[in-house]
Amino acid sequence: MTQTIDSAAARDAGRPPARTPSPRKPRRRIHRAWIVAAVTFVTIIGGAAFNSLPGLLIDPLRTSFGWSRGEIGLAVSIDMALYGLTAPFAAALMDRFGIRRVVVVALSAVAAGALASVWMTAAWQLMIYWGVLVGLGTGSMAMSFSATVTDRWFVARRGLVTGILTAAGASGQLVFLPLCAWIVAHHGWRPASVTVALAALVVVPFVWLLMRDHPADVGLAPYGGAFVAKPAPARGAAGRTVRVLLDAARTGPFWLLAGSFAICGASTNGLIRTHFVPSAHDHGMPITAAASLLAVIGVFDIVGTVFSGWLTDRIDARRLLAVYYALRGVSLLFLPMLMEPTVRPPMVFFIVFYGLDWVATVPPTLALCREQYGEDSSIVFGWVLASHQVGAALVAFLGGVARDRFGSYNVVWYAAGALCATAALMALMIRRKRQPAEPMAAVAAG
């Protein structure tokens, strides 16, 4: 009534009637889960910077110290093995002490190992600094770190988030491989090692200030889910990790997942990341050019992994894995024919293809772990990741030995291609876990 009188009075006075302001829509705030995911992404990039170094430094270390490829490969294999063996315990330690504390200590270990290597003079020191310190540090920020963050902070979009966080390692490779290759070529290997140490240290403040262990710490529900109270710190982290392994080891899917993922590690980190650059250099390609090709793998790895996460939410994960491994094996069989002093289109095609497939295996593997092992899936995935790194460690060492013995990497490429075919078959052998039937009353009510 009052508004009508005011409008009439406004018309009599020759003024337009006042408009009642429409209510503003409240701004949608970004869920804290995405901020935590972003910090996790940056953390993995900083921790993964060291992974750019081994392939670049094999020849410079041989020149500086006279060490064989086998000796250098042994240090890299120790790093990869400890990376894998630390991962399942890191997931349990995050349950006990919190994500922030574990990750800060891990970044500090990576920085210490990379920085200490500047003053090494013997091969055993390389194995301590690169193998033990860096291996323990990077292992504590392994894919189980991504799995823990994803499981705690997300209910919806888990496959997509897994793909994005998995791609962080490739993003680190994209950033640091060309940079470190340029530093090695123009200033030597020591400044490159210092650069990696600084990259790990720079991330520490972001983790401490922005990372949170659980959505309940800030009074939130996980993204796409209902509020869940923060569980009490889990004591006996090491014992729980071993118990989960023993329980999982009694099931067939665990061995199929672990075996296929070991081949995944052998054909990526152990083979391409460690030996592609020296192999290309054997054929006359400059180190900077070969490192740039690895960086391009990182570009397409991001695309392939995120897309794989999207597919994992929609397609049977076993079939995805079989396709990924089969295509990877075929590409490795052709690689020896593509090695030339200059970069030609067939090599570019291989790099793009391999990049799309690099860690596309992670989202479906993690999805199968969740399906098979429920609340223990992060720790089980940690053990599956351990097998990935053991496979990588064996090939990092044996690849160097094969090159010393045969004068060529060809036999290694062919063997890896055959192994990938085996992994494809293993993926198809995994039986889907039957979901419990819904009660009849619930079905009727639906």
Coordinates of C-alpha atoms in Angstrom, one line a residue:
M1 CA 0.0 0.0 0.0
T2 CA 2.8 2.4 0.9
Q3 CA 4.7 1.6 -2.3
T4 CA 1.4 2.4 -4.3
I5 CA 1.1 5.8 -2.6
D6 CA 4.7 6.6 -3.2
S7 CA 4.4 5.7 -6.9
A8 CA 1.3 7.9 -7.3
A9 CA 3.0 10.8 -5.6
A10 CA 6.0 10.4 -7.8
R11 CA 3.8 10.6 -10.9
D12 CA 2.0 13.7 -9.6
A13 CA 5.5 15.3 -9.0
G14 CA 6.6 14.4 -12.6
R15 CA 9.2 12.0 -11.3
P16 CA 9.5 8.4 -12.4
P17 CA 8.5 6.0 -9.7
A18 CA 11.3 4.5 -7.6
R19 CA 12.2 0.9 -8.5
T20 CA 12.5 -1.6 -5.8
P21 CA 16.1 -3.1 -6.0
S22 CA 16.1 -6.7 -7.0
P23 CA 17.8 -9.0 -4.4
R24 CA 21.5 -9.8 -5.4
K25 CA 22.4 -13.3 -5.9
P26 CA 25.0 -14.4 -3.3
R27 CA 28.5 -14.9 -4.8
R28 CA 29.5 -18.5 -5.0
R29 CA 32.8 -18.9 -3.2
I30 CA 35.4 -21.4 -4.4
H31 CA 35.2 -24.5 -2.2
R32 CA 38.4 -24.8 -0.1
A33 CA 38.9 -28.2 -1.6
W34 CA 40.1 -26.6 -4.8
I35 CA 42.5 -24.4 -3.0
V36 CA 44.0 -27.5 -1.3
A37 CA 44.2 -29.2 -4.6
A38 CA 46.0 -26.2 -6.1
V39 CA 48.6 -26.3 -3.3
T40 CA 49.0 -30.0 -3.8
F41 CA 49.6 -29.4 -7.5
V42 CA 52.3 -26.8 -6.8
T43 CA 53.9 -29.0 -4.1
I44 CA 54.2 -32.0 -6.5
I45 CA 55.8 -29.7 -9.1
G46 CA 58.4 -28.5 -6.6
G47 CA 59.1 -32.0 -5.3
A48 CA 59.2 -33.4 -8.8
A49 CA 61.9 -31.0 -10.0
F50 CA 64.6 -33.5 -9.1
N51 CA 63.1 -36.0 -11.5
S52 CA 64.3 -33.8 -14.4
L53 CA 67.9 -34.3 -13.4
P54 CA 69.1 -37.9 -13.7
G55 CA 68.7 -38.3 -17.5
L56 CA 70.4 -35.0 -18.0
L57 CA 73.4 -35.7 -15.7
I58 CA 74.4 -39.2 -16.7
D59 CA 76.9 -38.0 -19.3
P60 CA 78.2 -35.0 -17.3
L61 CA 78.8 -37.1 -14.2
R62 CA 80.7 -39.7 -16.3
T63 CA 82.8 -36.9 -17.7
S64 CA 83.4 -35.3 -14.3
F65 CA 84.1 -38.4 -12.2
G66 CA 84.6 -41.3 -14.7
W67 CA 81.7 -43.3 -13.2
S68 CA 80.0 -45.9 -15.4
R69 CA 76.4 -45.8 -16.5
G70 CA 75.7 -48.7 -14.2
E71 CA 77.0 -46.9 -11.2
I72 CA 74.9 -43.8 -11.9
G73 CA 71.9 -46.0 -12.8
L74 CA 72.3 -47.7 -9.4
A75 CA 72.0 -44.4 -7.6
V76 CA 68.9 -43.6 -9.6
S77 CA 67.4 -47.0 -8.9
I78 CA 67.9 -46.6 -5.2
D79 CA 66.1 -43.3 -5.4
M80 CA 63.2 -44.9 -7.3
A81 CA 63.0 -47.9 -5.1
L82 CA 62.9 -45.9 -1.9
Y83 CA 60.4 -43.5 -3.5
G84 CA 58.1 -46.5 -4.0
L85 CA 58.7 -48.2 -0.7
T86 CA 58.2 -44.9 1.2
A87 CA 54.9 -44.1 -0.4
P88 CA 52.6 -46.5 1.5
F89 CA 54.2 -45.6 4.8
A90 CA 53.8 -41.9 3.9
A91 CA 50.1 -42.3 3.4
A92 CA 49.8 -43.9 6.9
L93 CA 52.1 -41.2 8.4
M94 CA 49.8 -38.5 6.9
D95 CA 46.9 -40.2 8.8
R96 CA 49.0 -40.0 12.0
F97 CA 50.8 -36.7 11.9
G98 CA 48.9 -34.8 9.2
I99 CA 49.6 -33.9 5.6
R100 CA 51.3 -30.6 6.2
R101 CA 54.0 -31.9 8.6
V102 CA 54.9 -34.9 6.4
V103 CA 55.1 -32.8 3.2
V104 CA 57.2 -30.1 4.7
V105 CA 59.8 -32.6 6.0
A106 CA 59.7 -34.4 2.6
L107 CA 60.5 -31.2 0.7
S108 CA 63.3 -30.4 3.1
A109 CA 64.8 -33.8 2.5
V110 CA 64.7 -33.4 -1.3
A111 CA 66.4 -30.0 -1.0
A112 CA 69.1 -31.4 1.3
G113 CA 69.9 -34.3 -1.0
A114 CA 70.0 -32.1 -4.2
L115 CA 72.2 -29.4 -2.5
A116 CA 74.6 -31.9 -0.8
S117 CA 75.3 -33.5 -4.2
V118 CA 77.2 -30.4 -5.2
W119 CA 80.1 -31.3 -2.9
M120 CA 80.2 -35.1 -3.6
T121 CA 83.4 -36.7 -4.8
A122 CA 82.6 -40.5 -4.8
A123 CA 79.9 -42.7 -6.2
W124 CA 78.7 -43.8 -2.8
Q125 CA 77.9 -40.2 -1.9
L126 CA 75.7 -40.0 -5.0
M127 CA 73.8 -43.0 -3.8
I128 CA 73.3 -41.4 -0.4
Y129 CA 72.3 -38.0 -1.6
W130 CA 70.3 -38.9 -4.7
G131 CA 69.3 -42.4 -3.7
V132 CA 68.4 -42.2 0.0
L133 CA 67.6 -38.5 0.8
V134 CA 65.9 -37.6 -2.4
G135 CA 64.2 -41.0 -2.6
L136 CA 62.7 -40.7 0.9
G137 CA 61.6 -37.2 0.3
T138 CA 60.0 -37.7 -3.1
G139 CA 58.4 -40.9 -1.9
S140 CA 56.6 -39.0 0.9
M141 CA 55.1 -36.9 -1.8
A142 CA 54.3 -39.7 -4.2
M143 CA 51.0 -40.4 -5.8
S144 CA 49.6 -41.6 -2.5
F145 CA 49.8 -38.0 -1.4
S146 CA 47.5 -37.1 -4.2
A147 CA 45.3 -40.0 -3.3
T148 CA 45.1 -38.9 0.3
V149 CA 44.2 -35.4 -0.6
T150 CA 41.6 -36.5 -3.1
D151 CA 39.9 -39.0 -0.8
R152 CA 39.7 -36.5 2.1
W153 CA 38.6 -33.4 0.2
F154 CA 36.6 -34.7 -2.7
V155 CA 33.5 -36.9 -3.2
A156 CA 32.5 -35.6 -6.6
R157 CA 35.0 -35.2 -9.4
R158 CA 37.5 -37.6 -7.9
G159 CA 38.6 -39.0 -11.2
L160 CA 39.2 -35.5 -12.7
V161 CA 41.1 -34.3 -9.6
T162 CA 43.2 -37.5 -9.7
G163 CA 44.1 -36.8 -13.3
I164 CA 45.0 -33.1 -12.6
L165 CA 47.2 -33.9 -9.6
T166 CA 48.9 -36.7 -11.4
A167 CA 49.6 -34.3 -14.2
A168 CA 51.5 -32.1 -11.7
G169 CA 54.6 -34.3 -12.1
A170 CA 54.5 -33.8 -15.8
S171 CA 54.1 -30.0 -15.3
G172 CA 57.2 -30.0 -13.2
Q173 CA 59.0 -31.9 -16.0
L174 CA 57.7 -29.3 -18.5
V175 CA 59.1 -26.4 -16.4
F176 CA 62.4 -27.9 -15.2
L177 CA 63.6 -30.1 -18.0
P178 CA 64.4 -27.3 -20.5
L179 CA 65.7 -25.0 -17.7
C180 CA 68.0 -27.7 -16.2
A181 CA 69.2 -28.7 -19.7
W182 CA 70.1 -25.1 -20.5
I183 CA 71.9 -24.8 -17.1
V184 CA 73.8 -28.0 -17.6
A185 CA 74.8 -27.0 -21.1
H186 CA 76.0 -23.5 -20.2
H187 CA 77.0 -23.6 -16.6
G188 CA 77.5 -27.3 -15.6
W189 CA 75.6 -29.8 -13.5
R190 CA 76.2 -28.3 -10.1
P191 CA 74.1 -25.1 -10.7
A192 CA 71.3 -27.3 -12.0
S193 CA 71.3 -29.3 -8.8
V194 CA 71.2 -26.1 -6.7
T195 CA 68.2 -25.0 -8.8
V196 CA 66.3 -28.2 -7.9
A197 CA 67.0 -27.7 -4.2
L198 CA 65.7 -24.1 -4.3
A199 CA 62.5 -25.2 -6.1
A200 CA 61.7 -27.6 -3.3
L201 CA 62.4 -25.0 -0.6
V202 CA 60.3 -22.3 -2.3
V203 CA 57.1 -24.5 -2.0
V204 CA 57.5 -25.0 1.8
P205 CA 55.8 -21.7 2.9
F206 CA 52.8 -22.4 0.6
V207 CA 52.3 -25.8 2.1
W208 CA 52.5 -24.6 5.7
L209 CA 50.2 -21.6 5.2
L210 CA 47.5 -22.9 2.8
M211 CA 47.4 -26.7 3.2
R212 CA 44.9 -28.2 5.6
D213 CA 44.8 -31.9 6.7
H214 CA 41.0 -32.4 6.6
P215 CA 37.9 -30.5 5.6
A216 CA 36.7 -30.6 9.2
D217 CA 39.7 -28.4 10.2
V218 CA 37.9 -25.5 8.5
G219 CA 34.4 -26.6 9.3
L220 CA 33.6 -27.8 5.7
A221 CA 32.2 -30.9 4.1
P222 CA 34.3 -32.4 1.3
Y223 CA 33.5 -31.2 -2.1
G224 CA 30.3 -32.9 -3.3
G225 CA 29.7 -34.8 0.0
A226 CA 28.3 -34.5 3.5
F227 CA 30.2 -33.2 6.5
V228 CA 32.4 -35.8 8.2
A229 CA 34.1 -35.3 11.5
K230 CA 37.9 -35.5 11.5
P231 CA 39.0 -38.9 12.7
A232 CA 41.4 -39.2 15.6
P233 CA 45.1 -39.5 14.6
A234 CA 45.8 -43.1 13.6
R235 CA 48.5 -44.6 15.8
G236 CA 50.7 -47.5 14.7
A237 CA 51.1 -46.1 11.2
A238 CA 53.8 -48.6 10.2
G239 CA 51.9 -51.5 11.6
R240 CA 48.7 -50.5 9.8
T241 CA 50.6 -50.2 6.6
V242 CA 52.0 -53.7 6.8
R243 CA 48.6 -55.1 7.9
V244 CA 46.9 -53.6 4.9
L245 CA 49.6 -55.0 2.6
L246 CA 49.2 -58.5 4.1
D247 CA 45.5 -58.4 3.7
A248 CA 45.7 -57.1 0.1
A249 CA 48.3 -59.6 -0.8
R250 CA 45.8 -62.4 -0.2
T251 CA 43.7 -61.1 -3.1
G252 CA 44.3 -61.6 -6.8
P253 CA 43.5 -58.1 -8.0
F254 CA 46.4 -56.7 -5.8
W255 CA 49.0 -58.7 -7.7
L256 CA 47.6 -57.9 -11.1
L257 CA 47.5 -54.2 -10.2
A258 CA 51.0 -54.3 -8.7
G259 CA 52.5 -56.3 -11.6
S260 CA 51.0 -54.1 -14.3
F261 CA 52.0 -50.9 -12.5
A262 CA 55.5 -52.3 -12.1
I263 CA 55.7 -52.5 -15.9
C264 CA 54.2 -49.0 -16.1
G265 CA 57.1 -47.7 -14.0
A266 CA 59.7 -49.7 -15.9
S267 CA 58.5 -48.2 -19.2
T268 CA 58.3 -44.6 -18.0
N269 CA 60.4 -43.4 -15.1
G270 CA 62.9 -46.3 -15.4
L271 CA 63.3 -46.3 -19.2
I272 CA 62.3 -43.0 -20.9
R273 CA 62.9 -40.5 -18.1
T274 CA 66.3 -42.0 -17.2
H275 CA 67.7 -43.3 -20.5
F276 CA 65.9 -41.4 -23.4
V277 CA 68.3 -38.5 -23.3
P278 CA 71.6 -40.5 -23.2
S279 CA 70.1 -42.8 -25.9
A280 CA 69.3 -39.9 -28.2
H281 CA 72.7 -38.5 -27.5
D282 CA 74.3 -41.8 -28.6
H283 CA 72.7 -41.1 -32.0
G284 CA 74.1 -37.6 -32.2
M285 CA 71.2 -35.6 -30.9
P286 CA 72.3 -32.7 -28.6
I287 CA 71.3 -33.0 -24.9
T288 CA 69.3 -29.8 -25.0
A289 CA 67.2 -31.1 -28.0
A290 CA 66.6 -34.5 -26.3
A291 CA 65.6 -32.8 -23.0
S292 CA 63.2 -30.5 -24.9
L293 CA 61.5 -33.7 -26.4
L294 CA 61.0 -35.0 -22.8
A295 CA 59.5 -31.6 -21.9
V296 CA 57.1 -32.0 -24.8
I297 CA 56.1 -35.4 -23.3
G298 CA 55.3 -33.4 -20.2
V299 CA 52.9 -31.1 -22.1
F300 CA 50.9 -33.9 -23.6
D301 CA 51.1 -35.9 -20.4
I302 CA 49.0 -33.2 -18.7
V303 CA 46.4 -33.4 -21.4
G304 CA 46.4 -37.2 -21.4
T305 CA 46.2 -37.6 -17.7
V306 CA 43.4 -35.1 -17.1
F307 CA 41.4 -36.7 -20.0
S308 CA 42.1 -40.1 -18.6
G309 CA 40.7 -39.0 -15.2
W310 CA 37.5 -37.8 -17.1
L311 CA 37.3 -41.2 -18.9
T312 CA 37.8 -43.1 -15.7
D313 CA 34.6 -41.6 -14.3
R314 CA 32.7 -43.0 -17.3
I315 CA 34.4 -46.2 -18.7
D316 CA 35.5 -49.5 -17.2
A317 CA 39.0 -48.8 -15.7
R318 CA 40.3 -52.3 -16.7
R319 CA 39.6 -51.7 -20.4
L320 CA 41.3 -48.3 -20.2
L321 CA 44.4 -49.8 -18.7
A322 CA 44.6 -52.5 -21.3
V323 CA 44.4 -50.0 -24.1
Y324 CA 47.0 -47.7 -22.5
Y325 CA 49.5 -50.5 -22.0
A326 CA 49.0 -52.0 -25.5
L327 CA 49.5 -48.7 -27.3
R328 CA 52.6 -47.9 -25.2
G329 CA 54.1 -51.3 -26.0
V330 CA 53.6 -50.8 -29.8
S331 CA 55.2 -47.3 -29.6
L332 CA 58.3 -48.6 -27.8
L333 CA 58.9 -51.3 -30.5
F334 CA 59.2 -48.5 -33.1
L335 CA 61.4 -46.2 -31.1
P336 CA 64.8 -47.6 -32.1
M337 CA 64.0 -46.8 -35.7
L338 CA 63.2 -43.2 -34.9
M339 CA 66.5 -42.3 -33.2
E340 CA 68.5 -39.8 -35.4
P341 CA 70.8 -36.8 -34.9
T342 CA 68.0 -34.4 -35.7
V343 CA 64.3 -34.2 -34.6
R344 CA 62.1 -35.5 -37.5
P345 CA 58.3 -35.8 -37.7
P346 CA 58.1 -39.5 -36.8
M347 CA 60.0 -38.8 -33.5
V348 CA 57.7 -35.9 -32.8
F349 CA 54.7 -38.2 -33.3
F350 CA 56.2 -40.7 -30.9
I351 CA 56.7 -38.0 -28.3
V352 CA 53.2 -36.7 -28.5
F353 CA 51.7 -40.2 -28.5
Y354 CA 53.9 -41.3 -25.5
G355 CA 53.1 -38.2 -23.6
L356 CA 49.4 -38.7 -23.9
D357 CA 49.9 -42.2 -22.5
W358 CA 52.7 -41.5 -19.9
V359 CA 50.7 -41.6 -16.6
A360 CA 47.2 -41.9 -18.0
T361 CA 47.4 -45.3 -16.2
V362 CA 47.1 -43.6 -12.8
P363 CA 43.5 -42.6 -12.6
P364 CA 42.1 -46.0 -13.6
T365 CA 44.6 -47.8 -11.4
L366 CA 43.6 -45.7 -8.4
A367 CA 39.9 -46.2 -9.2
L368 CA 40.4 -50.0 -9.2
C369 CA 42.1 -49.7 -5.8
R370 CA 39.2 -47.7 -4.4
E371 CA 36.7 -50.2 -5.8
Q372 CA 38.6 -53.2 -4.4
Y373 CA 39.9 -52.0 -1.1
G374 CA 37.6 -49.1 0.1
E375 CA 38.9 -47.1 3.0
D376 CA 42.4 -48.7 2.8
S377 CA 42.7 -47.8 -0.9
S378 CA 45.2 -45.0 -0.3
I379 CA 47.6 -47.3 1.5
V380 CA 47.0 -50.1 -1.0
F381 CA 47.7 -47.7 -3.8
G382 CA 50.9 -46.8 -2.0
W383 CA 52.0 -50.4 -2.2
V384 CA 51.0 -50.6 -5.9
L385 CA 53.0 -47.5 -6.4
A386 CA 55.9 -49.2 -4.6
S387 CA 55.8 -51.9 -7.3
H388 CA 55.8 -49.1 -10.0
Q389 CA 59.0 -47.7 -8.6
V390 CA 60.6 -51.1 -8.1
G391 CA 60.0 -51.8 -11.8
A392 CA 61.4 -48.3 -12.6
A393 CA 64.4 -48.9 -10.4
L394 CA 65.3 -52.3 -12.1
V395 CA 65.1 -50.8 -15.5
A396 CA 67.0 -47.6 -14.5
F397 CA 69.9 -49.9 -13.4
L398 CA 69.6 -52.7 -15.9
G399 CA 69.2 -50.2 -18.8
G400 CA 72.6 -48.7 -17.9
V401 CA 74.1 -52.1 -17.6
A402 CA 72.7 -53.2 -21.0
R403 CA 74.1 -50.0 -22.6
D404 CA 77.5 -50.8 -21.1
R405 CA 77.3 -54.4 -22.2
F406 CA 75.8 -54.2 -25.7
G407 CA 76.8 -50.6 -26.7
S408 CA 73.2 -49.8 -27.5
Y409 CA 69.8 -49.4 -25.8
N410 CA 67.8 -51.3 -28.5
V411 CA 67.4 -54.5 -26.5
V412 CA 65.9 -52.5 -23.7
W413 CA 63.3 -50.8 -25.9
Y414 CA 62.2 -54.2 -27.3
A415 CA 62.0 -55.8 -23.9
A416 CA 59.9 -53.0 -22.5
G417 CA 57.5 -53.2 -25.5
A418 CA 56.9 -56.9 -24.8
L419 CA 56.4 -56.2 -21.1
C420 CA 53.7 -53.6 -21.9
A421 CA 51.8 -56.3 -23.8
T422 CA 51.9 -58.4 -20.7
A423 CA 50.5 -55.6 -18.6
A424 CA 47.6 -55.1 -21.0
L425 CA 46.6 -58.8 -20.5
M426 CA 47.0 -58.5 -16.7
A427 CA 44.6 -55.5 -16.6
L428 CA 41.9 -57.5 -18.4
M429 CA 42.3 -60.3 -15.9
I430 CA 41.2 -58.1 -12.9
R431 CA 37.8 -59.1 -11.7
R432 CA 35.3 -56.4 -10.8
K433 CA 34.3 -56.4 -7.2
R434 CA 30.6 -57.1 -6.7
Q435 CA 28.8 -54.3 -4.9
P436 CA 26.6 -55.4 -2.0
A437 CA 23.0 -55.7 -3.1
E438 CA 20.6 -53.0 -1.8
P439 CA 18.0 -54.1 0.7
M440 CA 14.6 -54.9 -0.8
A441 CA 12.9 -52.2 1.3
A442 CA 15.2 -49.6 -0.1
V443 CA 14.7 -50.8 -3.6
A444 CA 10.9 -50.7 -3.1
A445 CA 11.1 -47.2 -1.6
G446 CA 13.1 -46.0 -4.6

